[in-house]
Short mmCIF file of C-alpha atoms in Angstrom, two decimals:
data_model
loop_
_atom_site.label_atom_id
_atom_site.label_comp_id
_atom_site.label_asym_id
_atom_site.label_seq_id
_atom_site.Cartn_x
_atom_site.Cartn_y
_atom_site.Cartn_z
CA MET A 106 34.49 -28.84 -34.76
CA ARG A 107 33.06 -27.76 -31.44
CA ASN A 108 29.79 -29.21 -30.21
CA ILE A 109 27.85 -26.62 -28.19
CA LYS A 110 24.91 -27.38 -25.93
CA LEU A 111 22.39 -24.66 -25.07
CA THR A 112 19.92 -24.58 -22.19
CA ILE A 113 17.04 -22.32 -23.19
CA GLU A 114 14.12 -20.64 -21.43
CA TYR A 115 11.23 -19.24 -23.48
CA ASP A 116 7.81 -17.77 -23.15
CA GLY A 117 6.02 -19.50 -26.01
CA LYS A 118 3.07 -17.12 -26.23
CA ARG A 119 4.15 -15.35 -29.43
CA TYR A 120 5.53 -18.42 -31.19
CA LEU A 121 4.36 -21.32 -33.34
CA GLY A 122 6.38 -23.70 -31.19
CA TRP A 123 9.97 -24.89 -31.16
CA GLN A 124 10.35 -26.37 -34.63
CA ARG A 125 11.37 -24.15 -37.52
CA LEU A 126 8.77 -23.99 -40.27
CA GLY A 127 8.66 -21.94 -43.46
CA ASP A 128 8.35 -18.73 -41.46
CA SER A 129 11.31 -19.11 -39.14
CA GLU A 130 10.47 -15.76 -37.54
CA LYS A 131 7.67 -17.37 -35.59
CA THR A 132 9.50 -20.36 -34.13
CA ILE A 133 12.00 -20.59 -31.28
CA GLN A 134 14.39 -22.72 -33.34
CA GLY A 135 14.30 -20.17 -36.17
CA LYS A 136 15.02 -17.25 -33.82
CA ILE A 137 18.01 -19.00 -32.26
CA GLU A 138 19.42 -20.17 -35.59
CA SER A 139 19.33 -16.65 -36.98
CA VAL A 140 21.27 -15.31 -33.97
CA ILE A 141 23.85 -18.12 -34.39
CA GLU A 142 24.22 -17.16 -38.05
CA GLN A 143 24.89 -13.56 -36.99
CA MET A 144 27.34 -14.77 -34.34
CA THR A 145 29.36 -17.31 -36.35
CA ASN A 146 28.77 -16.33 -39.99
CA GLU A 147 27.90 -19.98 -40.49
CA LYS A 148 24.56 -21.40 -41.63
CA ILE A 149 23.79 -23.81 -38.81
CA GLU A 150 20.92 -26.12 -37.95
CA ILE A 151 20.38 -26.68 -34.23
CA ILE A 152 19.04 -29.94 -32.83
CA GLY A 153 16.45 -29.60 -30.06
CA SER A 154 15.67 -32.27 -27.45
CA GLY A 155 12.24 -32.42 -29.06
CA ARG A 156 9.48 -30.11 -30.26
CA THR A 157 7.29 -28.03 -28.02
CA ASP A 158 3.76 -27.06 -29.10
CA ALA A 159 2.68 -23.60 -30.26
CA GLY A 160 2.11 -21.48 -27.14
CA ALA A 161 3.90 -23.90 -24.79
CA HIS A 162 6.82 -22.66 -22.69
CA ALA A 163 10.21 -23.94 -21.55
CA LYS A 164 12.37 -23.29 -18.53
CA GLY A 165 15.04 -25.74 -19.64
CA GLN A 166 14.81 -26.77 -23.28
CA ALA A 167 18.11 -28.29 -24.51
CA ALA A 168 19.67 -28.08 -27.97
CA ASN A 169 23.06 -28.56 -29.61
CA PHE A 170 24.89 -27.32 -32.70
CA LYS A 171 28.32 -27.74 -34.27
CA THR A 172 30.49 -24.79 -35.16
CA ASN A 173 33.99 -23.76 -36.22
CA SER A 174 33.64 -20.49 -34.31
CA GLU A 175 36.31 -19.83 -31.69
CA MET A 176 34.16 -17.47 -29.64
CA ALA A 177 34.41 -18.11 -25.88
CA ARG A 178 31.37 -19.62 -24.15
CA ASN A 179 30.66 -16.59 -21.98
CA GLU A 180 30.83 -14.34 -25.03
CA MET A 181 28.35 -16.59 -26.82
CA LEU A 182 26.03 -16.41 -23.80
CA ALA A 183 26.20 -12.60 -23.82
CA PHE A 184 25.72 -12.46 -27.60
CA PHE A 185 22.59 -14.65 -27.46
CA ASN A 186 20.98 -12.61 -24.73
CA ARG A 187 21.83 -9.32 -26.42
CA TYR A 188 20.32 -10.31 -29.80
CA LEU A 189 17.51 -12.72 -28.97
CA PRO A 190 14.05 -11.24 -28.29
CA GLY A 191 13.33 -10.79 -24.55
CA ASP A 192 11.02 -13.81 -24.41
CA ILE A 193 13.84 -16.22 -25.37
CA VAL A 194 16.79 -16.50 -22.98
CA VAL A 195 19.86 -18.74 -23.26
CA LYS A 196 20.67 -19.78 -19.69
CA LYS A 197 23.74 -21.92 -20.30
CA VAL A 198 26.33 -22.57 -23.03
CA GLU A 199 28.31 -25.81 -22.59
CA GLU A 200 31.09 -27.50 -24.52
CA MET A 201 30.14 -31.14 -25.26
CA PRO A 202 31.91 -34.25 -26.63
CA GLU A 203 31.64 -34.58 -30.40
CA ARG A 204 29.05 -37.34 -30.22
CA PHE A 205 26.56 -35.57 -27.96
CA HIS A 206 23.14 -35.31 -29.69
CA ALA A 207 20.38 -33.30 -27.99
CA ARG A 208 17.60 -35.57 -29.27
CA TYR A 209 19.08 -39.08 -29.44
CA ASN A 210 20.77 -38.86 -26.04
CA VAL A 211 17.70 -37.79 -24.02
CA LYS A 212 17.28 -40.01 -20.94
CA GLY A 213 14.18 -38.31 -19.62
CA LYS A 214 12.24 -35.07 -19.27
CA GLN A 215 10.35 -33.10 -16.69
CA TYR A 216 7.24 -31.10 -17.64
CA SER A 217 5.05 -28.85 -15.51
CA TYR A 218 1.42 -28.01 -16.08
CA TYR A 219 -0.25 -25.11 -14.23
CA VAL A 220 -3.99 -24.90 -13.54
CA TRP A 221 -5.63 -21.76 -12.11
CA ASN A 222 -8.38 -23.33 -10.00
CA ASP A 223 -10.51 -20.52 -8.59
CA PRO A 224 -13.91 -18.99 -9.38
CA ILE A 225 -12.04 -15.66 -10.00
CA PRO A 226 -9.62 -15.61 -12.96
CA THR A 227 -6.00 -14.36 -12.81
CA ALA A 228 -4.78 -11.20 -14.54
CA PHE A 229 -1.11 -12.17 -14.31
CA GLU A 230 -0.93 -15.89 -15.03
CA ARG A 231 -3.51 -16.12 -17.80
CA TYR A 232 -0.93 -17.01 -20.48
CA HIS A 233 0.99 -19.36 -18.17
CA SER A 234 -1.80 -21.47 -16.73
CA PHE A 235 -5.11 -23.05 -17.75
CA TYR A 236 -8.15 -21.45 -16.12
CA PHE A 237 -10.29 -24.29 -14.73
CA PRO A 238 -12.74 -22.91 -12.13
CA GLN A 239 -14.62 -26.14 -11.29
CA THR A 240 -14.10 -27.78 -7.89
CA LEU A 241 -11.51 -30.56 -8.08
CA ASP A 242 -11.30 -33.65 -5.88
CA MET A 243 -7.63 -33.91 -4.89
CA ASP A 244 -7.96 -37.54 -3.76
CA LYS A 245 -9.38 -38.63 -7.10
CA MET A 246 -6.68 -36.75 -9.01
CA THR A 247 -3.96 -38.28 -6.85
CA ALA A 248 -5.41 -41.74 -7.48
CA ALA A 249 -5.41 -41.02 -11.23
CA CYS A 250 -1.74 -40.01 -11.09
CA GLU A 251 -0.88 -43.23 -9.22
CA LYS A 252 -2.53 -45.27 -11.97
CA LEU A 253 -0.59 -43.44 -14.70
CA ILE A 254 2.83 -43.83 -13.05
CA GLY A 255 4.86 -46.77 -14.38
CA LYS A 256 5.60 -48.42 -17.71
CA HIS A 257 2.56 -48.42 -20.01
CA ASP A 258 1.55 -48.21 -23.64
CA PHE A 259 0.37 -44.60 -23.80
CA ALA A 260 -0.92 -44.76 -27.43
CA GLY A 261 -4.46 -43.91 -26.23
CA PHE A 262 -3.13 -40.81 -24.46
CA SER A 263 -1.44 -39.32 -27.51
CA ALA A 264 -2.30 -37.48 -30.70
CA LEU A 265 -0.18 -39.88 -32.77
CA LYS A 266 -1.52 -41.47 -35.90
CA LYS A 267 -0.98 -45.23 -36.14
CA THR A 268 2.75 -45.84 -35.97
CA LYS A 269 5.15 -48.74 -35.98
CA LYS A 270 7.33 -47.07 -33.39
CA SER A 271 6.89 -48.09 -29.78
CA THR A 272 4.34 -46.06 -27.82
CA THR A 273 5.43 -47.56 -24.49
CA ARG A 274 6.84 -45.04 -22.05
CA THR A 275 7.69 -44.99 -18.35
CA ILE A 276 6.36 -42.22 -16.12
CA ASP A 277 8.52 -42.07 -12.98
CA ASP A 278 6.42 -39.56 -11.11
CA ILE A 279 3.45 -37.22 -11.30
CA SER A 280 3.05 -34.83 -8.38
CA ILE A 281 0.42 -32.21 -7.53
CA GLU A 282 1.08 -29.15 -5.40
CA ARG A 283 -1.32 -26.35 -4.57
CA GLU A 284 -0.14 -22.83 -3.84
CA GLY A 285 -3.17 -20.63 -3.27
CA SER A 286 -5.35 -20.89 -6.38
CA MET A 287 -2.59 -22.38 -8.54
CA LEU A 288 -2.26 -26.13 -8.99
CA HIS A 289 1.15 -27.24 -10.17
CA PHE A 290 1.41 -30.69 -11.77
CA THR A 291 4.88 -32.14 -12.43
CA PHE A 292 5.51 -35.05 -14.83
CA VAL A 293 8.82 -36.93 -14.89
CA GLY A 294 9.42 -39.74 -17.36
CA ASP A 295 11.72 -41.26 -19.95
CA GLY A 296 9.77 -39.72 -22.82
CA PHE A 297 6.39 -38.31 -23.75
CA LEU A 298 4.41 -38.89 -26.96
CA HIS A 299 2.89 -36.09 -29.06
CA LYS A 300 0.48 -34.06 -26.85
CA MET A 301 0.68 -36.79 -24.18
CA VAL A 302 1.11 -34.45 -21.19
CA ARG A 303 -1.83 -32.30 -22.31
CA ILE A 304 -4.12 -35.34 -22.81
CA LEU A 305 -3.04 -36.87 -19.47
CA MET A 306 -3.75 -33.50 -17.80
CA GLY A 307 -7.18 -33.24 -19.43
CA THR A 308 -7.98 -36.75 -18.19
CA ILE A 309 -6.74 -36.06 -14.64
CA LEU A 310 -8.81 -32.83 -14.48
CA GLU A 311 -11.98 -34.50 -15.77
CA ILE A 312 -11.54 -37.28 -13.19
CA GLY A 313 -11.03 -34.58 -10.52
CA ALA A 314 -14.17 -32.75 -11.65
CA GLY A 315 -16.23 -35.96 -11.61
CA LYS A 316 -16.79 -35.97 -15.37
CA LEU A 317 -14.76 -39.15 -15.95
CA GLU A 318 -14.37 -42.23 -13.73
CA LEU A 319 -10.98 -43.45 -12.55
CA ILE A 320 -11.55 -46.73 -14.39
CA VAL A 321 -11.19 -45.03 -17.81
CA ILE A 322 -7.43 -45.02 -17.34
CA ASP A 323 -7.29 -48.83 -17.25
CA GLU A 324 -9.70 -48.98 -20.17
CA ILE A 325 -7.57 -46.64 -22.30
CA PHE A 326 -4.40 -48.58 -21.50
CA GLU A 327 -6.27 -51.66 -22.76
CA THR A 328 -8.24 -50.34 -25.74
CA LYS A 329 -5.85 -47.50 -26.74
CA VAL A 330 -8.86 -45.43 -27.83
CA ARG A 331 -7.86 -41.77 -27.46
CA GLU A 332 -11.52 -40.61 -27.62
CA ASN A 333 -12.18 -42.15 -24.20
CA ALA A 334 -9.59 -39.90 -22.54
CA GLY A 335 -10.12 -36.29 -21.46
CA GLU A 336 -9.81 -33.23 -23.69
CA THR A 337 -6.40 -31.93 -24.77
CA VAL A 338 -5.86 -29.00 -22.38
CA PRO A 339 -4.36 -25.76 -23.82
CA ALA A 340 -0.62 -25.53 -24.53
CA HIS A 341 -0.24 -22.26 -22.58
CA GLY A 342 -0.27 -24.10 -19.22
CA LEU A 343 2.60 -26.38 -20.28
CA PHE A 344 6.31 -25.91 -19.44
CA LEU A 345 9.27 -28.10 -20.42
CA ASP A 346 11.27 -27.80 -17.19
CA GLU A 347 14.30 -29.93 -17.81
CA VAL A 348 15.84 -32.46 -20.17
CA TYR A 349 17.91 -35.24 -18.59
CA TYR A 350 20.95 -36.75 -20.37
CA MET B 166 -28.18 4.63 -3.63
CA ARG B 167 -25.85 1.71 -3.14
CA ASN B 168 -22.15 2.30 -2.56
CA ILE B 169 -20.09 -0.52 -4.11
CA LYS B 170 -16.44 -1.22 -3.37
CA LEU B 171 -14.32 -3.14 -5.88
CA THR B 172 -11.00 -4.90 -5.26
CA ILE B 173 -9.15 -5.06 -8.57
CA GLU B 174 -6.14 -6.93 -9.94
CA TYR B 175 -4.50 -5.75 -13.17
CA ASP B 176 -1.50 -6.31 -15.36
CA GLY B 177 -0.64 -2.72 -16.29
CA LYS B 178 1.56 -3.56 -19.28
CA ARG B 179 -0.93 -2.47 -21.96
CA TYR B 180 -2.28 0.57 -20.11
CA LEU B 181 -1.49 4.24 -19.52
CA GLY B 182 -2.12 3.76 -15.80
CA TRP B 183 -5.18 3.85 -13.59
CA GLN B 184 -6.55 7.32 -14.24
CA ARG B 185 -8.94 7.90 -17.12
CA LEU B 186 -7.64 10.33 -19.72
CA GLY B 187 -9.09 11.45 -23.02
CA ASP B 188 -8.64 7.97 -24.46
CA SER B 189 -10.40 5.92 -21.81
CA GLU B 190 -9.62 2.75 -23.75
CA LYS B 191 -6.06 2.81 -22.51
CA THR B 192 -6.66 3.28 -18.78
CA ILE B 193 -7.84 0.83 -16.13
CA GLN B 194 -10.41 3.29 -14.79
CA GLY B 195 -11.82 3.82 -18.30
CA LYS B 196 -12.13 0.07 -18.94
CA ILE B 197 -13.96 -0.52 -15.67
CA GLU B 198 -16.28 2.46 -16.10
CA SER B 199 -17.33 1.30 -19.53
CA VAL B 200 -18.22 -2.16 -18.20
CA ILE B 201 -20.24 -0.54 -15.36
CA GLU B 202 -22.10 1.53 -17.94
CA GLN B 203 -22.97 -1.67 -19.84
CA MET B 204 -24.01 -3.33 -16.57
CA THR B 205 -26.15 -0.58 -15.03
CA ASN B 206 -27.11 1.65 -17.98
CA GLU B 207 -25.86 4.50 -15.82
CA LYS B 208 -22.99 6.86 -16.61
CA ILE B 209 -20.82 6.40 -13.53
CA GLU B 210 -17.47 7.74 -12.39
CA ILE B 211 -15.51 5.40 -10.11
CA ILE B 212 -13.18 6.65 -7.39
CA GLY B 213 -9.87 4.83 -7.06
CA SER B 214 -7.73 4.72 -3.92
CA GLY B 215 -5.15 6.63 -5.96
CA ARG B 216 -3.49 6.56 -9.36
CA THR B 217 -1.03 3.95 -10.50
CA ASP B 218 1.63 4.79 -13.10
CA ALA B 219 1.57 3.67 -16.73
CA GLY B 220 2.88 0.08 -16.84
CA ALA B 221 2.54 -0.48 -13.08
CA HIS B 222 0.43 -3.37 -11.79
CA ALA B 223 -2.03 -4.02 -8.98
CA LYS B 224 -2.99 -7.11 -7.02
CA GLY B 225 -5.41 -5.20 -4.79
CA GLN B 226 -6.37 -1.77 -6.09
CA ALA B 227 -9.56 -0.48 -4.41
CA ALA B 228 -12.30 1.71 -5.88
CA ASN B 229 -15.91 2.64 -5.18
CA PHE B 230 -18.93 3.82 -7.14
CA LYS B 231 -22.56 4.67 -6.43
CA THR B 232 -25.39 3.08 -8.34
CA ASN B 233 -29.14 2.58 -8.41
CA SER B 234 -28.71 -0.86 -9.95
CA GLU B 235 -30.31 -3.74 -8.05
CA MET B 236 -28.01 -6.37 -9.47
CA ALA B 237 -26.73 -8.85 -6.85
CA ARG B 238 -23.05 -8.62 -5.89
CA ASN B 239 -22.13 -12.07 -7.23
CA GLU B 240 -23.83 -11.22 -10.52
CA MET B 241 -21.82 -8.01 -10.72
CA LEU B 242 -18.62 -9.97 -10.07
CA ALA B 243 -19.45 -12.40 -12.87
CA PHE B 244 -20.43 -9.56 -15.22
CA PHE B 245 -17.14 -7.71 -14.65
CA ASN B 246 -15.02 -10.77 -15.28
CA ARG B 247 -16.99 -11.73 -18.36
CA TYR B 248 -16.71 -8.31 -20.03
CA LEU B 249 -13.40 -6.88 -18.79
CA PRO B 250 -10.25 -7.71 -20.80
CA GLY B 251 -8.30 -10.67 -19.36
CA ASP B 252 -5.61 -8.44 -17.85
CA ILE B 253 -8.11 -6.70 -15.53
CA VAL B 254 -9.88 -8.87 -12.93
CA VAL B 255 -12.38 -7.79 -10.27
CA LYS B 256 -11.61 -9.96 -7.24
CA LYS B 257 -14.27 -8.70 -4.83
CA VAL B 258 -17.51 -6.70 -4.89
CA GLU B 259 -18.59 -5.35 -1.50
CA GLU B 260 -21.54 -3.31 -0.25
CA MET B 261 -20.30 -0.28 1.74
CA PRO B 262 -21.87 2.39 3.96
CA GLU B 263 -22.97 5.49 2.03
CA ARG B 264 -20.04 7.60 3.27
CA PHE B 265 -17.24 5.22 2.26
CA HIS B 266 -14.82 6.97 -0.13
CA ALA B 267 -12.02 4.91 -1.72
CA ARG B 268 -9.56 7.82 -1.73
CA TYR B 269 -10.36 9.91 1.37
CA ASN B 270 -10.67 6.90 3.68
CA VAL B 271 -7.33 5.25 2.85
CA LYS B 272 -5.40 4.41 6.07
CA GLY B 273 -2.39 2.89 4.35
CA LYS B 274 -1.07 0.94 1.40
CA GLN B 275 1.26 -1.92 0.63
CA TYR B 276 3.40 -1.90 -2.53
CA SER B 277 5.79 -4.54 -3.86
CA TYR B 278 8.73 -3.99 -6.15
CA TYR B 279 10.43 -6.93 -7.92
CA VAL B 280 14.05 -6.90 -9.08
CA TRP B 281 15.54 -9.67 -11.26
CA ASN B 282 19.10 -9.77 -9.94
CA ASP B 283 21.05 -12.23 -12.07
CA PRO B 284 23.59 -12.01 -14.91
CA ILE B 285 21.09 -13.99 -17.04
CA PRO B 286 17.77 -12.23 -17.81
CA THR B 287 14.30 -13.78 -17.33
CA ALA B 288 11.98 -14.73 -20.21
CA PHE B 289 8.89 -14.93 -18.01
CA GLU B 290 9.12 -12.05 -15.54
CA ARG B 291 10.50 -9.34 -17.82
CA TYR B 292 7.31 -7.24 -17.69
CA HIS B 293 6.84 -7.83 -13.95
CA SER B 294 10.30 -7.07 -12.60
CA PHE B 295 13.21 -4.70 -13.19
CA TYR B 296 16.30 -6.41 -14.62
CA PHE B 297 19.27 -5.25 -12.51
CA PRO B 298 22.22 -7.64 -13.03
CA GLN B 299 24.83 -5.90 -10.82
CA THR B 300 25.88 -7.50 -7.54
CA LEU B 301 23.95 -6.07 -4.59
CA ASP B 302 25.11 -5.78 -0.98
CA MET B 303 22.17 -7.01 1.10
CA ASP B 304 23.53 -5.50 4.33
CA LYS B 305 23.80 -2.03 2.81
CA MET B 306 20.29 -2.30 1.33
CA THR B 307 18.87 -3.44 4.68
CA ALA B 308 20.58 -0.49 6.39
CA ALA B 309 19.06 1.86 3.78
CA CYS B 310 15.58 0.45 4.46
CA GLU B 311 16.07 0.92 8.23
CA LYS B 312 16.90 4.58 7.66
CA LEU B 313 13.81 5.12 5.50
CA ILE B 314 11.37 3.53 7.93
CA GLY B 315 9.55 6.02 10.18
CA LYS B 316 7.93 9.44 9.87
CA HIS B 317 9.86 11.71 7.51
CA ASP B 318 9.38 14.50 4.97
CA PHE B 319 9.76 12.53 1.73
CA ALA B 320 9.65 15.59 -0.60
CA GLY B 321 13.16 14.80 -1.88
CA PHE B 322 12.04 11.27 -2.75
CA SER B 323 9.10 12.30 -4.92
CA ALA B 324 8.39 13.69 -8.37
CA LEU B 325 6.13 16.39 -6.91
CA LYS B 326 6.48 20.00 -7.92
CA LYS B 327 6.55 22.47 -5.01
CA THR B 328 3.32 22.06 -3.12
CA LYS B 329 1.63 23.47 -0.04
CA LYS B 330 0.30 20.03 0.90
CA SER B 331 2.22 18.05 3.49
CA THR B 332 4.91 15.76 2.09
CA THR B 333 5.41 14.02 5.44
CA ARG B 334 4.59 10.31 5.41
CA THR B 335 5.18 7.36 7.70
CA ILE B 336 6.73 4.17 6.36
CA ASP B 337 5.89 1.32 8.74
CA ASP B 338 8.05 -1.30 7.11
CA ILE B 339 10.28 -2.10 4.15
CA SER B 340 11.30 -5.74 3.80
CA ILE B 341 13.54 -7.56 1.32
CA GLU B 342 13.19 -11.23 0.44
CA ARG B 343 15.21 -13.20 -2.09
CA GLU B 344 13.76 -16.20 -3.91
CA GLY B 345 16.35 -17.48 -6.38
CA SER B 346 17.23 -14.59 -8.68
CA MET B 347 14.18 -12.51 -7.72
CA LEU B 348 14.39 -9.85 -5.03
CA HIS B 349 11.02 -8.87 -3.59
CA PHE B 350 10.80 -5.52 -1.78
CA THR B 351 7.66 -4.74 0.23
CA PHE B 352 6.71 -1.21 1.34
CA VAL B 353 4.00 -0.56 3.94
CA GLY B 354 3.04 2.98 4.91
CA ASP B 355 0.25 5.47 5.50
CA GLY B 356 0.70 6.97 2.05
CA PHE B 357 3.19 7.41 -0.76
CA LEU B 358 3.90 10.56 -2.80
CA HIS B 359 4.02 10.65 -6.62
CA LYS B 360 6.69 8.13 -7.82
CA MET B 361 7.97 7.82 -4.23
CA VAL B 362 8.27 4.00 -4.20
CA ARG B 363 10.16 4.02 -7.52
CA ILE B 364 12.61 6.72 -6.33
CA LEU B 365 13.13 4.99 -2.96
CA MET B 366 13.81 1.74 -4.84
CA GLY B 367 16.28 3.42 -7.20
CA THR B 368 18.08 4.84 -4.17
CA ILE B 369 18.14 1.51 -2.30
CA LEU B 370 19.51 -0.28 -5.39
CA GLU B 371 22.23 2.32 -6.01
CA ILE B 372 23.28 2.06 -2.34
CA GLY B 373 23.33 -1.73 -2.72
CA ALA B 374 25.44 -1.48 -5.87
CA GLY B 375 27.90 0.91 -4.18
CA LYS B 376 27.01 3.83 -6.45
CA LEU B 377 25.52 5.91 -3.62
CA GLU B 378 26.52 6.13 0.06
CA LEU B 379 24.08 5.41 2.88
CA ILE B 380 24.50 8.98 4.13
CA VAL B 381 22.62 10.40 1.10
CA ILE B 382 19.35 9.35 2.72
CA ASP B 383 19.92 11.69 5.70
CA GLU B 384 21.06 14.42 3.31
CA ILE B 385 17.93 14.15 1.18
CA PHE B 386 15.67 14.20 4.24
CA GLU B 387 17.44 17.44 5.20
CA THR B 388 17.93 19.21 1.85
CA LYS B 389 14.87 17.72 0.05
CA VAL B 390 16.85 17.76 -3.22
CA ARG B 391 15.43 14.98 -5.40
CA GLU B 392 18.50 15.03 -7.71
CA ASN B 393 20.63 13.56 -4.92
CA ALA B 394 18.49 10.42 -4.76
CA GLY B 395 18.74 7.41 -7.09
CA GLU B 396 17.09 7.07 -10.49
CA THR B 397 13.36 6.44 -10.81
CA VAL B 398 13.22 2.70 -11.52
CA PRO B 399 10.74 1.46 -14.19
CA ALA B 400 7.04 1.16 -13.39
CA HIS B 401 6.83 -2.45 -14.64
CA GLY B 402 8.42 -3.81 -11.42
CA LEU B 403 5.82 -2.08 -9.23
CA PHE B 404 2.67 -3.67 -7.76
CA LEU B 405 0.00 -2.08 -5.57
CA ASP B 406 -0.69 -5.06 -3.29
CA GLU B 407 -3.31 -3.80 -0.90
CA VAL B 408 -5.15 -0.69 0.27
CA TYR B 409 -5.96 -0.49 3.98
CA TYR B 410 -9.11 1.25 5.27
#
């Protein structure tokens, strides 16, 4: 059997997230699986690198599936982009070794979060950024990012219920760039817990706006109390940029 | 009476264009006028710098209206952005001399046109660019732009019916920039005829794709036969960037 890897871009606005639910029509996974069924006449389940939240986007989600189809890779690519809705695009189709697994083999991920930081809102980026008009202290936000970088137990920065699985993750880098009114935050790490990027972002923004003190980060690492962190910012500012294997 | 100038950004996707028609709910002008009515309790007609086509966008449309309202400018700005739909944003409210007229006083305009030039489509920019996957010869397109710059009779590059009004316009500059898969064309001139930017763009693209020869531009300037020019490209790649007074 062939093992096919897909690199996928999607605008998550109309969807309930990556993972197929009862109503597959409203999930990215469901949409892709139904095109694969059309393409191969096989009933196939694809494995994503991980879920993305309802409304969140991806520029480089990764997934794999096994098939007996003999269709060439470039034909598959064309088939996907002919039959998928316009807000889901397959960017790459690759042939992988039999043992490649899009979830188990993840080495790391990069996420972006966009914040529209201006008294005047944006007509064009309103579904692809979080509108946060308050003045932000860049030095304080940079200091917050420095504190978050490294190997920590991020349990207090996640929406996880109590779990026996490890909640320790390593963040390799968090960077902030401003282009006009748009702030672009980039997170690189070996893995991110449920809603972790959105809770980290909420905390960084509240520190930048002077609503939270820098010290809360140390406290949350120690106490693991999620309530002490910032709000969970909306999913529509979040992009899964790339999955590293 | 006060004379108020507005600078307006809008995502034209959901609208029938700038100009109010019977169903004002589907035009940008209609949406803005109904918020002004709410704001001032006056029935006011606003004057735009010119129409924009159904589906076309603006980053800096200009308009003016006269009012007896005493509301401060910053309060007006806040009122607009609270009550307008999220895809229409008022960026500036300015107090103008009594004789300022947003259409008669136009000195020039800048338009942008975006082309997604890649075999793979885009999930994010599909309503803000024209998907044109064919290979384009940048040198030929640059030569086409050079020929179009200057003072010419653009009748053959417009959707106008026969008219007694002058169809001579001056294009000061057309530039092309590539950022990844996105081509960004910028047009600056003293005025543009009905659908002129979209027909110029269709012609430039067909020259770049080798479907039309460079010489057609001279021929159309001479014969004024619109049928010899390229197709009218879709409105959703078009942005009115700025109106000069």
